[in-house]
PDB file of C-alpha atoms in Angstrom:
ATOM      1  CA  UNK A   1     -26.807  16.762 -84.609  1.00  0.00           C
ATOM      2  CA  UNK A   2     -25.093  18.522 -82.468  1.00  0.00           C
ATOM      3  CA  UNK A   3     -21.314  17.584 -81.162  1.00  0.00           C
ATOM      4  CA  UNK A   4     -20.900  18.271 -77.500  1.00  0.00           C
ATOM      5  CA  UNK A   5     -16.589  18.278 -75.944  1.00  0.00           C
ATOM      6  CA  UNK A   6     -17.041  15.170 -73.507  1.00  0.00           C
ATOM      7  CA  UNK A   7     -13.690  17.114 -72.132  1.00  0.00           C
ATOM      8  CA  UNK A   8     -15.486  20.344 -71.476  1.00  0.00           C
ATOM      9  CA  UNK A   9     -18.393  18.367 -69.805  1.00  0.00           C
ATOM     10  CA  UNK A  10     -15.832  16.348 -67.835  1.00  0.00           C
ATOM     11  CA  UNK A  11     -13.979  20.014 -66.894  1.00  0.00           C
ATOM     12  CA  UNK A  12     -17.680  20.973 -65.533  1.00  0.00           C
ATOM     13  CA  UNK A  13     -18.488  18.095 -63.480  1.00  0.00           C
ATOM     14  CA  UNK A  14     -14.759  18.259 -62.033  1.00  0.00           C
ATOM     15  CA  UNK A  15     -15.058  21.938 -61.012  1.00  0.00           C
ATOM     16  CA  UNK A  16     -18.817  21.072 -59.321  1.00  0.00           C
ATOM     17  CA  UNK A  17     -17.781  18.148 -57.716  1.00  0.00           C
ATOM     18  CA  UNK A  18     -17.177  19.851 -53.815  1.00  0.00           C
ATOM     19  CA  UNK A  19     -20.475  21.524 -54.484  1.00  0.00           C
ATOM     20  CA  UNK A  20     -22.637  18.823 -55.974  1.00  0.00           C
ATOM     21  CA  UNK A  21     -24.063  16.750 -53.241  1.00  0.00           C
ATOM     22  CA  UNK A  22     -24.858  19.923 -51.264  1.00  0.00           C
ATOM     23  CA  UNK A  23     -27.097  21.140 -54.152  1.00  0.00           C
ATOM     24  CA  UNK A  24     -27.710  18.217 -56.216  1.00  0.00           C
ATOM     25  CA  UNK A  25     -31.543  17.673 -55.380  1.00  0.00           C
ATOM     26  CA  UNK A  26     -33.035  16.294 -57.938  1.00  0.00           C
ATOM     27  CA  UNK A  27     -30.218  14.216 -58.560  1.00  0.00           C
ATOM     28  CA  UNK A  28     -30.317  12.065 -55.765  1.00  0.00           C
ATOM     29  CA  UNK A  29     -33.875  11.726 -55.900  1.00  0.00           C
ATOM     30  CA  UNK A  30     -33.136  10.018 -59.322  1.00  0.00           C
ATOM     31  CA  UNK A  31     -30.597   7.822 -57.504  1.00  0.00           C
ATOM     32  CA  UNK A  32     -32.809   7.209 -54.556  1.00  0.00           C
ATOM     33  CA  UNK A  33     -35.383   6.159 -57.046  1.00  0.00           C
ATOM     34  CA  UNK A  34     -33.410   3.952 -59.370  1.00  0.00           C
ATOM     35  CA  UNK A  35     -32.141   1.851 -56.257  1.00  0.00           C
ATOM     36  CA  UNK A  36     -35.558   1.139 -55.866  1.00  0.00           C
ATOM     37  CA  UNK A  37     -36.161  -0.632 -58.688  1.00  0.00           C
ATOM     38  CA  UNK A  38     -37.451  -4.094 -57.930  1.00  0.00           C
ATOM     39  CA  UNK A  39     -34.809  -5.929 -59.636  1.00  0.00           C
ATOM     40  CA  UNK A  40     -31.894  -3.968 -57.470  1.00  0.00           C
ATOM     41  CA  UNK A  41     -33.627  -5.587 -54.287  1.00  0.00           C
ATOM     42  CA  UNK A  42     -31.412  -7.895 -54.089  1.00  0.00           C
ATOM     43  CA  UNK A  43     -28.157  -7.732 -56.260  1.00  0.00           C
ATOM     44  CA  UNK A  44     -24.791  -9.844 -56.766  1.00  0.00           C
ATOM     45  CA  UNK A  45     -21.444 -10.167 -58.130  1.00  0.00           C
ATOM     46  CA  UNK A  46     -19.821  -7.437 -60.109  1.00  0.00           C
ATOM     47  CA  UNK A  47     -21.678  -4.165 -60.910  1.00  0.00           C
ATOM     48  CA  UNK A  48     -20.425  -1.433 -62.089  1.00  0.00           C
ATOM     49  CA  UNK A  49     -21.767   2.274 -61.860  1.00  0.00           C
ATOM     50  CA  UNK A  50     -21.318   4.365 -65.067  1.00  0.00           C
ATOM     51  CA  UNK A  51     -21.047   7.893 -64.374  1.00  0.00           C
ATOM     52  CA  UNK A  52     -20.529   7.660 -60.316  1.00  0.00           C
ATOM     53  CA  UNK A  53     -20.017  11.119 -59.637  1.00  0.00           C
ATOM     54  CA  UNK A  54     -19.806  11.186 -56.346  1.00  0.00           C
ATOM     55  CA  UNK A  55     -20.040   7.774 -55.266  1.00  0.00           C
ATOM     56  CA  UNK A  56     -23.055   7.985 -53.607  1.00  0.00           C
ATOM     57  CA  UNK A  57     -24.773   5.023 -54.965  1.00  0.00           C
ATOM     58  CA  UNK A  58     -21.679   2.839 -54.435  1.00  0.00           C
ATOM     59  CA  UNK A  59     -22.231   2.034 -50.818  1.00  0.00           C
ATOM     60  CA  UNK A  60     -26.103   1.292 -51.576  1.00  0.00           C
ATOM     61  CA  UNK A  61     -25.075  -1.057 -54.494  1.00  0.00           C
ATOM     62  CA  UNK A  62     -22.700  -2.801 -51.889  1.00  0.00           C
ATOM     63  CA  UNK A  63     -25.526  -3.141 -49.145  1.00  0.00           C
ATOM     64  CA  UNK A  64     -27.961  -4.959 -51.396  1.00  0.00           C
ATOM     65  CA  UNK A  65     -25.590  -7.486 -52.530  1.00  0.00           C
ATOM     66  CA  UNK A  66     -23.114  -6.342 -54.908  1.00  0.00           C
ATOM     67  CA  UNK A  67     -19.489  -7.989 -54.001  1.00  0.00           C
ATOM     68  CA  UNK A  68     -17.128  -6.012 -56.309  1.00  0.00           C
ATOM     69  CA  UNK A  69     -18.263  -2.452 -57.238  1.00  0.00           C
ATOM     70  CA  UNK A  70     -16.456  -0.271 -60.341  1.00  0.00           C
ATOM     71  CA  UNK A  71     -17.206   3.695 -60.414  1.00  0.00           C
ATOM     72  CA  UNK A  72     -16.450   4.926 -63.875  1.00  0.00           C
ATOM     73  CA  UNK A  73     -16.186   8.496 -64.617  1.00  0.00           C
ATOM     74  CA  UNK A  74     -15.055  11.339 -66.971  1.00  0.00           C
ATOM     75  CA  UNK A  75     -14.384  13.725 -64.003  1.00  0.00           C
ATOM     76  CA  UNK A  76     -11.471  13.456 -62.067  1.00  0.00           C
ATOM     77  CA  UNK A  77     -12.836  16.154 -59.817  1.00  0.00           C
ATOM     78  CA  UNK A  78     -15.771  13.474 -59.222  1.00  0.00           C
ATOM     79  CA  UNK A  79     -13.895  10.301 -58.824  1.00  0.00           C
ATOM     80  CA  UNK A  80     -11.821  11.899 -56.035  1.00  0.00           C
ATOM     81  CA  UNK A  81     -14.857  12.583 -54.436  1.00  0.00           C
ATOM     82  CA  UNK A  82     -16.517   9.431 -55.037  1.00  0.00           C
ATOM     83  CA  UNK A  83     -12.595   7.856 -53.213  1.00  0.00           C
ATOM     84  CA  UNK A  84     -14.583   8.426 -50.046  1.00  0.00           C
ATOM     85  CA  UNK A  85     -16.652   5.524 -50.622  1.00  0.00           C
ATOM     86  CA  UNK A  86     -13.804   3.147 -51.887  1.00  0.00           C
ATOM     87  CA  UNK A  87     -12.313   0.134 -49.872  1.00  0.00           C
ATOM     88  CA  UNK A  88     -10.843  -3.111 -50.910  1.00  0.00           C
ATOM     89  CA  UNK A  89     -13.665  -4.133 -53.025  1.00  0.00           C
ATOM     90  CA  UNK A  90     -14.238  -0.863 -54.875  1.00  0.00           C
ATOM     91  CA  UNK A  91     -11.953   0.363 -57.676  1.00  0.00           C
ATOM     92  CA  UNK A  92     -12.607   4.028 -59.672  1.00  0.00           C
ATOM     93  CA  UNK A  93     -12.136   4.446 -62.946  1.00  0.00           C
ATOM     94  CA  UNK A  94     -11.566   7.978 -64.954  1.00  0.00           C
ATOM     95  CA  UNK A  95     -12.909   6.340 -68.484  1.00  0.00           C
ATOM     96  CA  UNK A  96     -15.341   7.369 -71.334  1.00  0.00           C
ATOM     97  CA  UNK A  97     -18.574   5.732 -70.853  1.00  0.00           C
ATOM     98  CA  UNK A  98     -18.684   4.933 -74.588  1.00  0.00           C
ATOM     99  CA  UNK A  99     -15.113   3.165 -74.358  1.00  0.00           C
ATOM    100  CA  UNK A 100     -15.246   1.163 -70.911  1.00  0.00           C
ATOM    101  CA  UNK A 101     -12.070  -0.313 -69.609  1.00  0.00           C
ATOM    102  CA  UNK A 102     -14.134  -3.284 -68.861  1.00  0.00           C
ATOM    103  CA  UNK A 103     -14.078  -7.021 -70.251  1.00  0.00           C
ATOM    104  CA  UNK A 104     -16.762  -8.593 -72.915  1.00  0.00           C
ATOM    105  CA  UNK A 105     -19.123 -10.557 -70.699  1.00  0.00           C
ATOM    106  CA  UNK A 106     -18.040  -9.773 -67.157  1.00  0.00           C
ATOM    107  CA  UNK A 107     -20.459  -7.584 -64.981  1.00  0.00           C
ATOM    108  CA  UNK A 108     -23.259  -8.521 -63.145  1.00  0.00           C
ATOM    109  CA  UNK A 109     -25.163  -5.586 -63.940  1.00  0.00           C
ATOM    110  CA  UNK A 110     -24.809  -2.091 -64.806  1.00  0.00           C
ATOM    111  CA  UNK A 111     -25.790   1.127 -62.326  1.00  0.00           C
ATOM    112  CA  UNK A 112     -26.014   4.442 -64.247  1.00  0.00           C
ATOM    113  CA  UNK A 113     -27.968   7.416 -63.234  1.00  0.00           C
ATOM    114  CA  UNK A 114     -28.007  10.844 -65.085  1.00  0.00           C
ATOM    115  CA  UNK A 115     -25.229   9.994 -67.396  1.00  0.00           C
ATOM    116  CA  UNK A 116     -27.188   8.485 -70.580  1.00  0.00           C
ATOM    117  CA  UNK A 117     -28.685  11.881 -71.612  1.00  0.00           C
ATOM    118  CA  UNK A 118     -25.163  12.969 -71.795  1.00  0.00           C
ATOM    119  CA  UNK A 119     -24.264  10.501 -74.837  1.00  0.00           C
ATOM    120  CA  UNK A 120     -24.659  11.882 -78.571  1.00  0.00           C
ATOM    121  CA  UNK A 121     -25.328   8.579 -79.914  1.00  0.00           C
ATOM    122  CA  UNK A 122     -27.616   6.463 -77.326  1.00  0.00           C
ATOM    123  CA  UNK A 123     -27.239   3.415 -79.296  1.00  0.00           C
ATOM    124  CA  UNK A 124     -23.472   3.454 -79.407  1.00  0.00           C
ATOM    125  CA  UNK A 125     -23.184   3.967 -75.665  1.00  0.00           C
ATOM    126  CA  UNK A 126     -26.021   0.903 -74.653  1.00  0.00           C
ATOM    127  CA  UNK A 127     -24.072  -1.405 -77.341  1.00  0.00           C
ATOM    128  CA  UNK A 128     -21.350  -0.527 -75.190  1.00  0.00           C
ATOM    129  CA  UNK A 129     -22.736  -1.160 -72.150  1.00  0.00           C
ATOM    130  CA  UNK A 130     -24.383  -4.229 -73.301  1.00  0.00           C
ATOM    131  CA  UNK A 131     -20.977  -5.687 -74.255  1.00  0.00           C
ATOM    132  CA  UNK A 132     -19.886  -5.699 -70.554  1.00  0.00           C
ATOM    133  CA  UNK A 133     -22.763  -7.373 -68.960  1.00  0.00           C
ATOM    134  CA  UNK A 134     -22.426 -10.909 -68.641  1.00  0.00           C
ATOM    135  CA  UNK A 135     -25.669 -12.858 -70.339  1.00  0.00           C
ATOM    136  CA  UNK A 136     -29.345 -11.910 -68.603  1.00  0.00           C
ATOM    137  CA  UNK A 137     -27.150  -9.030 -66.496  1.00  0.00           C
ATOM    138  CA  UNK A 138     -29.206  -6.121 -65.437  1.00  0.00           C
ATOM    139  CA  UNK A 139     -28.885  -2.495 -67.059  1.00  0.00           C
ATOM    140  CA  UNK A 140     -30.740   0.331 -64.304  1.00  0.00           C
ATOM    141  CA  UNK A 141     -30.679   3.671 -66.023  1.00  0.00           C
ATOM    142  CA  UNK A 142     -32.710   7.115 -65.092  1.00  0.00           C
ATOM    143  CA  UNK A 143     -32.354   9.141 -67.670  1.00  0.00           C
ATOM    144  CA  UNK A 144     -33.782  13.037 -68.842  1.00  0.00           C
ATOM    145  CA  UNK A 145     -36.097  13.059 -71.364  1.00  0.00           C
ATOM    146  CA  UNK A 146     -37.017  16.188 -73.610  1.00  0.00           C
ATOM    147  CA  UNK A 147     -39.121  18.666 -71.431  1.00  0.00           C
ATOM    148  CA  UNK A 148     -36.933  18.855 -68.400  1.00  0.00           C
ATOM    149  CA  UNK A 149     -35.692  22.438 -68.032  1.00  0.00           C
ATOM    150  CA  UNK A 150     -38.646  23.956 -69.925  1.00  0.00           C
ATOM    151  CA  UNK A 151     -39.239  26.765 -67.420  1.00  0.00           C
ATOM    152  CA  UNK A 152     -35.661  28.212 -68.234  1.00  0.00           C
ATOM    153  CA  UNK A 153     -35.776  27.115 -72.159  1.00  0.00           C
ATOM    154  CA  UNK A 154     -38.941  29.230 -72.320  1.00  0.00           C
ATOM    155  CA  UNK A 155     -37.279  32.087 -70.476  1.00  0.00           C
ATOM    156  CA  UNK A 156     -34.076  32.168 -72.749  1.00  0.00           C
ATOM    157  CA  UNK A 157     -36.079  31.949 -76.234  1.00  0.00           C
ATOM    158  CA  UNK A 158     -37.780  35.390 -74.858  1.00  0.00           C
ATOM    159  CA  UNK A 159     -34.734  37.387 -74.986  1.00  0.00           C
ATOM    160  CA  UNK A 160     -32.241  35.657 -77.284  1.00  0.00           C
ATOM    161  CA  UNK A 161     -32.275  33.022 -80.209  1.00  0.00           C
ATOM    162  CA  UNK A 162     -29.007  31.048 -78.398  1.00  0.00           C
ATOM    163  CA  UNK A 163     -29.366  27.607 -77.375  1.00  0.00           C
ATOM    164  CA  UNK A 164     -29.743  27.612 -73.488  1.00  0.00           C
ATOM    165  CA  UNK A 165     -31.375  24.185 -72.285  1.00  0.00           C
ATOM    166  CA  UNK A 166     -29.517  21.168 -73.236  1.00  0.00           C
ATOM    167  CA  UNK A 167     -31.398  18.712 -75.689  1.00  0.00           C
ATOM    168  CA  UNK A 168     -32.618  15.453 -74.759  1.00  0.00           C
ATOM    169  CA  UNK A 169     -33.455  12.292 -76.160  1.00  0.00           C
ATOM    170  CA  UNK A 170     -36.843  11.026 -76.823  1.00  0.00           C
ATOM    171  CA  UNK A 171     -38.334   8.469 -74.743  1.00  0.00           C
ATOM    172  CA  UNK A 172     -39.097   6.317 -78.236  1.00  0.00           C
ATOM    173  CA  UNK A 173     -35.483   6.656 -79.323  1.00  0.00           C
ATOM    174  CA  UNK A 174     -33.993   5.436 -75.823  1.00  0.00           C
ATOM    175  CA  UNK A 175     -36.388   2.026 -76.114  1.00  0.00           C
ATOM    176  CA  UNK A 176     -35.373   1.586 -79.764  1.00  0.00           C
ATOM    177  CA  UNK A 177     -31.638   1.907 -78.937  1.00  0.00           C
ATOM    178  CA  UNK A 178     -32.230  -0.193 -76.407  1.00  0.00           C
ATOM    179  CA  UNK A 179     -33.733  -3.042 -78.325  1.00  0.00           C
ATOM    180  CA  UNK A 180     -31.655  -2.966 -80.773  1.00  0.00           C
ATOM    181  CA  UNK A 181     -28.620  -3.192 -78.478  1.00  0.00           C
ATOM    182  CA  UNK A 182     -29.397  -6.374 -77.322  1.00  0.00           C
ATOM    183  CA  UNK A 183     -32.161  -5.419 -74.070  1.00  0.00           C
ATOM    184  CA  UNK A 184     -35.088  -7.204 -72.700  1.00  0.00           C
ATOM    185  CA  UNK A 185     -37.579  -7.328 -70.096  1.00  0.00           C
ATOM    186  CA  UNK A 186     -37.595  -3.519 -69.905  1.00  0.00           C
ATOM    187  CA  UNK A 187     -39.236  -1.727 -67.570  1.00  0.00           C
ATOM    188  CA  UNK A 188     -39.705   1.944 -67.276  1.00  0.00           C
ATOM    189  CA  UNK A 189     -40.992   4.701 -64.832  1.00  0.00           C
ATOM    190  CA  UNK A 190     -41.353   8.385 -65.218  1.00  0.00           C
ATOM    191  CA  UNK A 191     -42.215  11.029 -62.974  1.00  0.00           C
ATOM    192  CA  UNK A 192     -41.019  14.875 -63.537  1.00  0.00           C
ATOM    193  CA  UNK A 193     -39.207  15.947 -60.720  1.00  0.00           C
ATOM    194  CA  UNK A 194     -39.410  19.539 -59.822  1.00  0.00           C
ATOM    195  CA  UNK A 195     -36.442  21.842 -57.993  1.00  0.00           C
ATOM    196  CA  UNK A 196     -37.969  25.367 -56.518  1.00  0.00           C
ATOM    197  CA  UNK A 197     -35.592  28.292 -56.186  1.00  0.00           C
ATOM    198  CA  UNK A 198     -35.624  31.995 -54.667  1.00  0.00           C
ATOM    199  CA  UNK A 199     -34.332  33.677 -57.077  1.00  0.00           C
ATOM    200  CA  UNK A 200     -33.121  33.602 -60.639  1.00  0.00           C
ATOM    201  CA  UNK A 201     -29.423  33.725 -59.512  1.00  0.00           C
ATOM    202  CA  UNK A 202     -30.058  30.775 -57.060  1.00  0.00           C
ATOM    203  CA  UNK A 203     -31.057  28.670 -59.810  1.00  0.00           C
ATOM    204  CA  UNK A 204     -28.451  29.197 -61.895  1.00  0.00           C
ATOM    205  CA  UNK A 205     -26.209  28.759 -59.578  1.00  0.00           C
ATOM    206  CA  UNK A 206     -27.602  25.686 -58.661  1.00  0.00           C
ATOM    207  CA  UNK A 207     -27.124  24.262 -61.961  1.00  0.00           C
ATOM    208  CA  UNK A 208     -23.454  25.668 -61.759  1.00  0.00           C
ATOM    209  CA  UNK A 209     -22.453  24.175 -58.530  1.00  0.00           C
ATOM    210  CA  UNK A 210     -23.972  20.452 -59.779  1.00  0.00           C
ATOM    211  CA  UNK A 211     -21.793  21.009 -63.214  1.00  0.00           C
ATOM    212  CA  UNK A 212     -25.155  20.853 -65.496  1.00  0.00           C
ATOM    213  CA  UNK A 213     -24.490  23.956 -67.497  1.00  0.00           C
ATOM    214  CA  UNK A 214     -25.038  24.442 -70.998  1.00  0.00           C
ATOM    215  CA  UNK A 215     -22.822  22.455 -73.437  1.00  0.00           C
ATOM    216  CA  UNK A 216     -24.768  23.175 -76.758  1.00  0.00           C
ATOM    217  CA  UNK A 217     -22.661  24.895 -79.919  1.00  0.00           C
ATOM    218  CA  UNK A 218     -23.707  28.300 -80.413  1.00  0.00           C
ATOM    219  CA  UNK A 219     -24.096  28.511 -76.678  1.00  0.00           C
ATOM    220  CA  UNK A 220     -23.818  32.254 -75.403  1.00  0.00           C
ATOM    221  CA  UNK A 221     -20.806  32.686 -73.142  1.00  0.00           C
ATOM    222  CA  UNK A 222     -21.761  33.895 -69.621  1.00  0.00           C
ATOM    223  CA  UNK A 223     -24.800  34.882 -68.593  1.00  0.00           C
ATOM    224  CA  UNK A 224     -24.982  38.028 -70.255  1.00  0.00           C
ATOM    225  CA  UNK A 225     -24.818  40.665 -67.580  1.00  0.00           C
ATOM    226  CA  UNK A 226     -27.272  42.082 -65.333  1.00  0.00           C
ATOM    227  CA  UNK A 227     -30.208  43.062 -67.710  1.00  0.00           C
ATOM    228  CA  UNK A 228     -29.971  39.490 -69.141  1.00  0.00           C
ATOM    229  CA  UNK A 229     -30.634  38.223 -65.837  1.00  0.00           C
ATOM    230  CA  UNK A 230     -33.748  40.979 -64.715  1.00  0.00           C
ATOM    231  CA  UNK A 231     -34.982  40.033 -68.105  1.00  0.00           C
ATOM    232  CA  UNK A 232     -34.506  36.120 -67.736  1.00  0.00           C
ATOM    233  CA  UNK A 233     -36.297  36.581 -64.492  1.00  0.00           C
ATOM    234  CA  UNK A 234     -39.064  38.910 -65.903  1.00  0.00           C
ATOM    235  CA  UNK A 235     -39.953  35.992 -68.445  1.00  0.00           C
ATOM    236  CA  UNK A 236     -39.265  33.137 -66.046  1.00  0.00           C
ATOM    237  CA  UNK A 237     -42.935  31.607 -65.121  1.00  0.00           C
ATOM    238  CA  UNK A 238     -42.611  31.630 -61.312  1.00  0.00           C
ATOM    239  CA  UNK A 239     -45.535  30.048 -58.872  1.00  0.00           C
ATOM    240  CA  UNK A 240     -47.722  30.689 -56.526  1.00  0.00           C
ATOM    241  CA  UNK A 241     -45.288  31.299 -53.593  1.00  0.00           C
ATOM    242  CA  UNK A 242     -43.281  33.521 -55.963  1.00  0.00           C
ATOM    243  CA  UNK A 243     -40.531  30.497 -56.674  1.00  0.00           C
ATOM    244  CA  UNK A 244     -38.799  29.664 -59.606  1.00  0.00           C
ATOM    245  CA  UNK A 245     -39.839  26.096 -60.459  1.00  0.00           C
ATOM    246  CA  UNK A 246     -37.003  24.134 -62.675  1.00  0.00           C
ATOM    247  CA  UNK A 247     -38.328  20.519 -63.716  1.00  0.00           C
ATOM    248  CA  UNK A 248     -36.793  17.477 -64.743  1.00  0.00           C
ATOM    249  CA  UNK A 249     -38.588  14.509 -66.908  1.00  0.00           C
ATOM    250  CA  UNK A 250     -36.825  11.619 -65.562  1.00  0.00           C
ATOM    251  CA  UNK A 251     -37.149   8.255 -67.111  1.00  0.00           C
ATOM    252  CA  UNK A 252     -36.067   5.328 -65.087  1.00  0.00           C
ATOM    253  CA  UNK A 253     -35.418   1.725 -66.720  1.00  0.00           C
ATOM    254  CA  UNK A 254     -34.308  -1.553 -65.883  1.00  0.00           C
ATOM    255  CA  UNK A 255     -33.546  -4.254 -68.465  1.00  0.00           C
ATOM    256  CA  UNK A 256     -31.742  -7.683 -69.155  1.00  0.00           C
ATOM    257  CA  UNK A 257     -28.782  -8.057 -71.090  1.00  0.00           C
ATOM    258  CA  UNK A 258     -29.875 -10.837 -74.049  1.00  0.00           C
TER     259      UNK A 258
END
């Protein structure tokens, strides 16, 4: 397996974070989506949301219910960003999702969207997690699963033998982990989610300006020039309308701590 530098990721998502709500699309339909959840109808207590970003959930936890709210991020660039949403019941965190600064048995539930797919060892970071949540708290996760990204992975693997496309973990693997971390009741959705783009540059710079960007070892550094783009966008499969079509396999879960 692969070892990604949680730093290097954290340096990423700090350097996107004045441009990541403006083109973070699919990302806050994963958000929208996870709020949704029946069982975050109606919330209470303490809940804590692990890998904030931006905040934007916080307000939305804090609406249906939630009367202390925790943001916990890597990014410092994030968490001042997310300081817009903070008040008197709302404290940010800069932490490591797989080390939370955050007593055994004390949240309510557990808000995390787009972070999981992040962690090297999914079992690890949902023991974790579990460890916080007070007994039958609630875990809401969207996730990626393998698949999202395919249009560029496809691209890439026609010009060059470097990893391109982060990996992602199996939808099998994430249940097991979280079974075996102590999880119940769980319920999933999945629906791939689908960003269209004008141009190859505007994709990649989308993923840039949401801090997304390839982390893998082995990774080619830059984007190779100007024929590696007209040949990235000779190979890209565009649509119809002449777009360029970037999808994301989202899996969204809610469970109960045990």
């Amino acid at each position: 397996m692969t070892t990604r530098d949680k730093q290097q990721v954290a340096r990423q998502f700090s350097r996107a974070a004045a441009s990541y709500d403006s083109a973070a699309g699919v990302q806050h339909r994963a958000v929208t989506q996870l709020l949704g959840m029946p069982s975050l109808a109606a919330i209470d207590g303490h809940w804590c949301d692990i890998g904030c970003g931006t905040g934007t959930a916080l307000p939305h936890l804090k609406h249906r219910g939630a009367k202390q709210l925790t943001g916990i991020d890597m990014a410092e660039g994030m968490l001042k960003a997310a300081s817009q949403h903070q008040d008197q019941n709302t404290q940010l965190l800069l932490a490591d999702a797989d080390a939370l600064p955050i007593d055994n048995n004390s949240v309510n539930g557990l808000f995390s969207s787009l972070m999981l797919q992040w962690s090297e060892n999914p079992q690890h970071t949902l023991q974790e997690w579990q460890r916080t949540l007070k007994p039958r708290g609630t875990l809401a996760i969207a996730t990626l699963l393998p698949g999202t990204q395919h249009e560029l992975k496809q691209a890439w693997q026609a010009i060059d033998n470097h990893p391109h496309v982060n990996e992602f973990t199996a939808q099998e693997t994430i249940i097991k982990a979280l079974e075996n971390s102590g999880f119940a009741n769980i319920v999933l959705q999945q629906e791939c989610l689908t960003e269209y783009y004008e141009s190859i540059q505007a994709l990649l710079r989308g993923l840039k300006n949401i801090g997304a960007t390839n982390v893998n070892q082995g990774r080619r550094t830059g984007l190779g020039g100007r024929d590696a783009l007209r040949q990235l966008a000779a190979h890209y499969p565009i649509d119809s309308d002449g777009r360029f079509p970037l999808s994301y396999e989202v899996l969204w879960i809610t469970a109960v701590a045990t």
